[in-house]
Amino acid sequence: CKVHVKIASSDGCFGARVVRLRVDQAVEVRTMGGTQDALAGAASGAAGMAVGHPLDTIKTRIQTAPRGQYTSALHCARLTVAERGVRGGLMAGVTFPVIAKAADKAVHFGARQERASGPSVQAVAGASSGVLASFITCPAELIKVQMQLGSERSTERGALACARNIIRVQGWAGLWYGIGATAARDGPAIATWLVSYDLVTKGVKKVSSELFPQRDGTGAFEAVLAGGTAGTIAWCCSFPFDMVKSKIQAVNLRETKASRPPPISSVARAVIQDGGVRALYAGLGPCLLRAFPVNATIFATYETVKLLFCKN
């Protein structure tokens, strides 16, 4: 492919090394298309979900449990393993989320405008892709929540059986129970996630280029640090919406016909009335413990697969 390098007259003092870096970056942009972005995103989403599912289970159980049932995340983990084991407890419902997260991240990274735009365009791309991908995420998260909850909801037959039971009782529309709360969480969250990643990456690159002049591109160090930081920031901003979503989707949809989901505002008010504003952040500890390694894995996998595409 052709490479076009534009250097302003004020850049005449730049040496050959700087020109080489700009050429490398131009080649990377021209050889990495939207389809390849989506494929790299799919691989990163599946990897991230596989890494973080046990802590996600603990988060969900704390969010939906009666106040005071669990004294800490470790207490919740011990009780869950004692009651249901690791496979049926901490890893319950992992299959659908791995598949859905692959599709979810394919949408997010496919919509991402890398290096071509500023934070405002990145935010719009992230918010729109987050809302769009929520139609993929919602059924998987609903099944995950249903299977992560108490031992009274049988999980030994798997996610497909859970989905069939929901459809049998609620109809096909039942798989999108809580779609409004999911979209309200994912739109702002993905916008924050992508903008944070790009800003942190630029800062880390600036520092690393001064310390290690021979490095170029986004390496594993930059991806891990920026990805983990971006995920942590995004979850801190969106966690109250995740709490509301979990509360809405905690209804036992397999056995009882449910009415329309309650409004987000009424669920939030009920949570605050029961435990104060602090109750909106119940389960934040295991969520943040999960956020850094999961998102570091997502972006490191994405950058690695992207590099493979660019080399080929």
Tab-separated table of C-alpha atoms in Angstrom:
chain	number	residue	atom	x	y	z
A	1	CYS	CA	0.000	0.000	0.000
A	2	LYS	CA	1.079	3.606	-0.516
A	3	VAL	CA	2.303	5.633	2.424
A	4	HIS	CA	1.874	9.384	2.497
A	5	VAL	CA	4.020	11.253	5.028
A	6	LYS	CA	3.360	14.924	5.621
A	7	ILE	CA	5.931	16.926	7.588
A	8	ALA	CA	5.328	20.580	8.330
A	9	SER	CA	8.153	23.027	7.720
A	10	SER	CA	8.397	23.635	11.462
A	11	ASP	CA	9.362	19.978	11.858
A	12	GLY	CA	12.573	20.349	9.863
A	13	CYS	CA	14.635	19.865	12.989
A	14	PHE	CA	13.304	16.333	13.427
A	15	GLY	CA	15.819	13.572	12.818
A	16	ALA	CA	15.548	10.411	10.765
A	17	ARG	CA	14.317	8.389	13.757
A	18	VAL	CA	11.242	10.579	14.184
A	19	VAL	CA	10.443	10.302	10.464
A	20	ARG	CA	10.722	6.514	10.732
A	21	LEU	CA	8.270	6.432	13.606
A	22	ARG	CA	5.786	8.458	11.626
A	23	VAL	CA	6.107	6.117	8.660
A	24	ASP	CA	5.518	3.103	10.914
A	25	GLN	CA	2.416	4.714	12.338
A	26	ALA	CA	1.093	5.578	8.876
A	27	VAL	CA	1.612	1.988	7.681
A	28	GLU	CA	-0.252	0.695	10.718
A	29	VAL	CA	-3.225	2.977	10.109
A	30	ARG	CA	-3.466	2.099	6.411
A	31	THR	CA	-3.176	-1.695	6.952
A	32	MET	CA	-5.612	-2.029	9.858
A	33	GLY	CA	-9.214	-1.924	8.658
A	34	GLY	CA	-12.534	-1.916	10.471
A	35	THR	CA	-13.057	-5.659	9.975
A	36	GLN	CA	-9.657	-6.443	11.465
A	37	ASP	CA	-10.383	-4.051	14.338
A	38	ALA	CA	-13.586	-5.971	14.982
A	39	LEU	CA	-11.832	-9.357	14.875
A	40	ALA	CA	-9.113	-8.167	17.237
A	41	GLY	CA	-11.833	-6.784	19.497
A	42	ALA	CA	-13.689	-10.094	19.484
A	43	ALA	CA	-10.581	-11.988	20.574
A	44	SER	CA	-9.889	-9.441	23.316
A	45	GLY	CA	-13.473	-9.550	24.624
A	46	ALA	CA	-13.508	-13.328	24.956
A	47	ALA	CA	-10.126	-13.323	26.706
A	48	GLY	CA	-11.163	-10.603	29.144
A	49	MET	CA	-14.432	-12.274	30.131
A	50	ALA	CA	-12.725	-15.623	30.707
A	51	VAL	CA	-10.244	-13.958	33.054
A	52	GLY	CA	-12.755	-11.948	35.078
A	53	HIS	CA	-15.869	-14.132	35.403
A	54	PRO	CA	-15.309	-15.454	38.962
A	55	LEU	CA	-15.046	-11.941	40.399
A	56	ASP	CA	-18.032	-10.878	38.315
A	57	THR	CA	-20.052	-13.650	39.985
A	58	ILE	CA	-19.063	-12.373	43.424
A	59	LYS	CA	-19.992	-8.817	42.410
A	60	THR	CA	-23.430	-9.877	41.185
A	61	ARG	CA	-24.220	-11.939	44.282
A	62	ILE	CA	-23.254	-9.057	46.592
A	63	GLN	CA	-25.323	-6.606	44.544
A	64	THR	CA	-28.491	-8.707	44.652
A	65	ALA	CA	-28.203	-10.167	48.173
A	66	PRO	CA	-30.229	-8.841	51.121
A	67	ARG	CA	-28.353	-6.235	53.093
A	68	GLY	CA	-25.848	-7.812	55.498
A	69	GLN	CA	-25.866	-11.298	53.970
A	70	TYR	CA	-22.199	-11.053	53.023
A	71	THR	CA	-19.620	-9.299	55.175
A	72	SER	CA	-16.978	-9.104	52.424
A	73	ALA	CA	-16.123	-10.299	48.949
A	74	LEU	CA	-14.032	-13.124	50.430
A	75	HIS	CA	-16.967	-14.197	52.610
A	76	CYS	CA	-19.208	-14.255	49.543
A	77	ALA	CA	-16.658	-16.309	47.599
A	78	ARG	CA	-16.284	-18.856	50.410
A	79	LEU	CA	-20.037	-19.339	50.784
A	80	THR	CA	-20.548	-19.602	47.030
A	81	VAL	CA	-17.876	-22.277	46.644
A	82	ALA	CA	-19.158	-24.147	49.724
A	83	GLU	CA	-22.729	-24.182	48.410
A	84	ARG	CA	-22.167	-24.749	44.704
A	85	GLY	CA	-18.505	-25.484	44.045
A	86	VAL	CA	-16.230	-23.607	41.647
A	87	ARG	CA	-17.777	-24.720	38.355
A	88	GLY	CA	-21.398	-24.323	39.446
A	89	GLY	CA	-20.692	-21.293	41.611
A	90	LEU	CA	-17.902	-18.934	40.625
A	91	MET	CA	-17.954	-20.017	36.960
A	92	ALA	CA	-21.750	-20.295	36.639
A	93	GLY	CA	-23.086	-18.884	33.393
A	94	VAL	CA	-19.686	-18.189	31.824
A	95	THR	CA	-20.400	-19.583	28.327
A	96	PHE	CA	-22.890	-17.020	27.027
A	97	PRO	CA	-20.997	-13.985	28.372
A	98	VAL	CA	-17.755	-15.112	26.681
A	99	ILE	CA	-19.546	-15.386	23.328
A	100	ALA	CA	-21.480	-12.162	23.833
A	101	LYS	CA	-18.431	-10.235	25.043
A	102	ALA	CA	-16.581	-11.249	21.883
A	103	ALA	CA	-19.416	-9.791	19.774
A	104	ASP	CA	-19.716	-6.821	22.120
A	105	LYS	CA	-16.057	-5.825	21.847
A	106	ALA	CA	-16.112	-6.431	18.083
A	107	VAL	CA	-18.737	-3.669	17.866
A	108	HIS	CA	-16.821	-1.339	20.205
A	109	PHE	CA	-13.449	-1.671	18.513
A	110	GLY	CA	-15.002	-1.751	15.043
A	111	ALA	CA	-16.566	1.665	15.740
A	112	ARG	CA	-13.396	3.091	17.266
A	113	GLN	CA	-11.741	5.860	15.264
A	114	GLU	CA	-8.113	5.269	16.205
A	115	ARG	CA	-5.739	8.241	15.933
A	116	ALA	CA	-8.061	9.938	13.449
A	117	SER	CA	-10.038	12.004	15.895
A	118	GLY	CA	-10.079	13.723	19.230
A	119	PRO	CA	-11.740	12.699	22.499
A	120	SER	CA	-15.159	14.083	21.524
A	121	VAL	CA	-15.456	11.857	18.438
A	122	GLN	CA	-14.114	8.903	20.406
A	123	ALA	CA	-16.757	9.555	23.065
A	124	VAL	CA	-19.576	9.648	20.506
A	125	ALA	CA	-18.290	6.466	18.845
A	126	GLY	CA	-18.000	4.759	22.230
A	127	ALA	CA	-21.434	5.828	23.465
A	128	SER	CA	-23.216	4.844	20.245
A	129	SER	CA	-21.429	1.480	20.031
A	130	GLY	CA	-22.152	0.846	23.723
A	131	VAL	CA	-25.881	1.414	23.258
A	132	LEU	CA	-25.922	-0.657	20.052
A	133	ALA	CA	-23.971	-3.527	21.610
A	134	SER	CA	-26.303	-3.587	24.639
A	135	PHE	CA	-28.809	-5.470	22.476
A	136	ILE	CA	-26.173	-8.214	22.248
A	137	THR	CA	-25.030	-7.904	25.850
A	138	CYS	CA	-28.426	-7.832	27.559
A	139	PRO	CA	-29.555	-11.447	26.872
A	140	ALA	CA	-26.138	-12.825	27.845
A	141	GLU	CA	-25.991	-10.742	31.029
A	142	LEU	CA	-29.559	-11.711	31.931
A	143	ILE	CA	-28.747	-15.413	31.649
A	144	LYS	CA	-25.482	-14.854	33.516
A	145	VAL	CA	-27.241	-13.075	36.392
A	146	GLN	CA	-29.969	-15.727	36.558
A	147	MET	CA	-27.338	-18.475	36.771
A	148	GLN	CA	-25.054	-16.617	39.179
A	149	LEU	CA	-27.773	-16.207	41.775
A	150	GLY	CA	-28.765	-18.494	44.623
A	151	SER	CA	-28.591	-22.256	44.644
A	152	GLU	CA	-32.375	-22.469	44.414
A	153	ARG	CA	-32.059	-21.708	40.686
A	154	SER	CA	-30.709	-24.890	39.138
A	155	THR	CA	-27.733	-24.395	36.810
A	156	GLU	CA	-26.631	-27.960	36.138
A	157	ARG	CA	-28.368	-28.061	32.746
A	158	GLY	CA	-26.515	-25.015	31.500
A	159	ALA	CA	-27.143	-21.672	29.878
A	160	LEU	CA	-29.230	-23.000	26.983
A	161	ALA	CA	-31.697	-24.556	29.405
A	162	CYS	CA	-31.873	-21.275	31.298
A	163	ALA	CA	-32.564	-19.371	28.063
A	164	ARG	CA	-35.261	-21.863	27.030
A	165	ASN	CA	-36.993	-21.534	30.386
A	166	ILE	CA	-36.988	-17.740	30.157
A	167	ILE	CA	-38.445	-17.884	26.634
A	168	ARG	CA	-41.050	-20.460	27.724
A	169	VAL	CA	-42.308	-18.245	30.562
A	170	GLN	CA	-41.641	-14.729	29.246
A	171	GLY	CA	-41.563	-15.153	25.467
A	172	TRP	CA	-38.641	-14.103	23.287
A	173	ALA	CA	-38.851	-10.541	24.555
A	174	GLY	CA	-37.952	-11.845	28.009
A	175	LEU	CA	-34.321	-12.236	26.927
A	176	TRP	CA	-34.091	-8.447	26.729
A	177	TYR	CA	-35.486	-7.859	30.216
A	178	GLY	CA	-33.518	-4.894	31.568
A	179	ILE	CA	-32.349	-3.593	28.178
A	180	GLY	CA	-32.930	0.012	29.245
A	181	ALA	CA	-30.653	-0.289	32.281
A	182	THR	CA	-28.040	-2.139	30.222
A	183	ALA	CA	-27.960	0.615	27.591
A	184	ALA	CA	-27.881	3.323	30.288
A	185	ARG	CA	-24.816	1.634	31.772
A	186	ASP	CA	-22.947	0.747	28.576
A	187	GLY	CA	-23.327	3.985	26.600
A	188	PRO	CA	-21.481	6.276	29.050
A	189	ALA	CA	-19.193	3.438	30.188
A	190	ILE	CA	-17.789	2.638	26.729
A	191	ALA	CA	-17.400	6.332	25.910
A	192	THR	CA	-15.359	6.791	29.105
A	193	TRP	CA	-13.479	3.554	28.446
A	194	LEU	CA	-12.257	4.454	24.950
A	195	VAL	CA	-11.437	8.081	25.727
A	196	SER	CA	-9.561	7.097	28.901
A	197	TYR	CA	-7.565	4.454	27.040
A	198	ASP	CA	-6.444	6.849	24.313
A	199	LEU	CA	-5.538	9.629	26.743
A	200	VAL	CA	-3.629	7.345	29.113
A	201	THR	CA	-1.896	5.627	26.181
A	202	LYS	CA	-0.662	8.978	24.855
A	203	GLY	CA	0.652	9.922	28.290
A	204	VAL	CA	2.401	6.586	28.814
A	205	LYS	CA	3.892	6.697	25.315
A	206	LYS	CA	5.270	10.166	25.948
A	207	VAL	CA	6.995	9.047	29.124
A	208	SER	CA	8.252	5.741	27.693
A	209	SER	CA	9.579	7.436	24.543
A	210	GLU	CA	11.726	9.674	26.729
A	211	LEU	CA	12.960	6.752	28.826
A	212	PHE	CA	13.292	4.271	25.937
A	213	PRO	CA	13.886	6.216	22.680
A	214	GLN	CA	14.078	3.063	20.530
A	215	ARG	CA	10.541	1.922	21.388
A	216	ASP	CA	7.719	2.697	18.969
A	217	GLY	CA	4.034	1.801	18.657
A	218	THR	CA	1.807	0.563	21.477
A	219	GLY	CA	3.601	-2.270	23.242
A	220	ALA	CA	2.450	-4.658	25.943
A	221	PHE	CA	3.467	-2.284	28.746
A	222	GLU	CA	1.428	0.622	27.355
A	223	ALA	CA	-1.581	-1.592	26.597
A	224	VAL	CA	-1.622	-3.223	30.041
A	225	LEU	CA	-1.220	0.019	31.977
A	226	ALA	CA	-3.588	2.117	29.855
A	227	GLY	CA	-6.154	-0.669	29.460
A	228	GLY	CA	-6.285	-1.482	33.157
A	229	THR	CA	-6.540	2.191	34.074
A	230	ALA	CA	-9.279	2.853	31.505
A	231	GLY	CA	-11.332	-0.096	32.742
A	232	THR	CA	-11.029	1.036	36.348
A	233	ILE	CA	-12.139	4.585	35.481
A	234	ALA	CA	-15.076	3.362	33.381
A	235	TRP	CA	-16.363	1.060	36.131
A	236	CYS	CA	-16.095	3.765	38.780
A	237	CYS	CA	-18.288	6.007	36.613
A	238	SER	CA	-20.853	3.389	35.579
A	239	PHE	CA	-21.126	1.169	38.650
A	240	PRO	CA	-24.407	2.620	40.038
A	241	PHE	CA	-26.077	1.812	36.709
A	242	ASP	CA	-24.677	-1.723	36.921
A	243	MET	CA	-26.137	-2.071	40.405
A	244	VAL	CA	-29.587	-1.028	39.128
A	245	LYS	CA	-29.286	-3.399	36.147
A	246	SER	CA	-28.421	-6.330	38.416
A	247	LYS	CA	-31.368	-5.553	40.690
A	248	ILE	CA	-33.744	-5.454	37.723
A	249	GLN	CA	-32.439	-8.675	36.190
A	250	ALA	CA	-32.419	-10.535	39.518
A	251	VAL	CA	-36.146	-11.321	39.196
A	252	ASN	CA	-36.683	-15.077	38.756
A	253	LEU	CA	-37.817	-15.065	35.140
A	254	ARG	CA	-37.733	-18.843	34.735
A	255	GLU	CA	-40.827	-19.593	36.775
A	256	THR	CA	-42.970	-16.466	37.165
A	257	LYS	CA	-44.372	-14.240	34.428
A	258	ALA	CA	-42.890	-10.797	34.953
A	259	SER	CA	-44.405	-7.438	34.146
A	260	ARG	CA	-42.422	-4.686	32.466
A	261	PRO	CA	-39.121	-3.870	34.221
A	262	PRO	CA	-39.409	-1.093	36.808
A	263	PRO	CA	-38.012	2.336	35.848
A	264	ILE	CA	-34.321	2.842	36.539
A	265	SER	CA	-35.066	5.828	38.772
A	266	SER	CA	-37.471	3.899	41.008
A	267	VAL	CA	-35.000	1.035	41.489
A	268	ALA	CA	-32.231	3.516	42.330
A	269	ARG	CA	-34.475	5.277	44.856
A	270	ALA	CA	-35.366	1.959	46.503
A	271	VAL	CA	-31.685	1.033	46.829
A	272	ILE	CA	-30.858	4.434	48.346
A	273	GLN	CA	-33.788	4.282	50.760
A	274	ASP	CA	-32.682	0.852	51.964
A	275	GLY	CA	-28.975	1.536	52.394
A	276	GLY	CA	-28.181	5.122	51.433
A	277	VAL	CA	-26.147	6.277	48.448
A	278	ARG	CA	-23.381	3.941	49.536
A	279	ALA	CA	-25.635	0.988	48.683
A	280	LEU	CA	-25.363	1.876	44.980
A	281	TYR	CA	-21.700	0.876	45.239
A	282	ALA	CA	-22.189	-2.493	46.948
A	283	GLY	CA	-19.843	-4.945	45.259
A	284	LEU	CA	-17.515	-2.230	43.942
A	285	GLY	CA	-14.508	-3.854	45.641
A	286	PRO	CA	-14.506	-7.125	43.665
A	287	CYS	CA	-15.499	-5.157	40.568
A	288	LEU	CA	-12.410	-2.943	40.745
A	289	LEU	CA	-10.254	-5.918	41.683
A	290	ARG	CA	-11.479	-7.497	38.466
A	291	ALA	CA	-11.454	-4.338	36.334
A	292	PHE	CA	-7.705	-3.781	36.013
A	293	PRO	CA	-6.571	-7.310	35.001
A	294	VAL	CA	-9.604	-7.883	32.763
A	295	ASN	CA	-9.216	-4.644	30.818
A	296	ALA	CA	-5.444	-4.988	30.728
A	297	THR	CA	-6.030	-8.418	29.131
A	298	ILE	CA	-8.583	-6.972	26.692
A	299	PHE	CA	-6.324	-4.204	25.386
A	300	ALA	CA	-3.139	-6.292	25.431
A	301	THR	CA	-4.910	-8.989	23.392
A	302	TYR	CA	-6.356	-6.367	21.059
A	303	GLU	CA	-2.977	-4.721	20.419
A	304	THR	CA	-1.290	-8.133	19.952
A	305	VAL	CA	-3.853	-9.397	17.429
A	306	LYS	CA	-3.808	-6.019	15.675
A	307	LEU	CA	-0.023	-6.238	15.359
A	308	LEU	CA	-0.342	-9.711	13.808
A	309	PHE	CA	-2.804	-8.366	11.253
A	310	CYS	CA	-0.506	-5.446	10.422
A	311	LYS	CA	2.509	-7.734	9.946
A	312	ASN	CA	0.521	-9.922	7.565
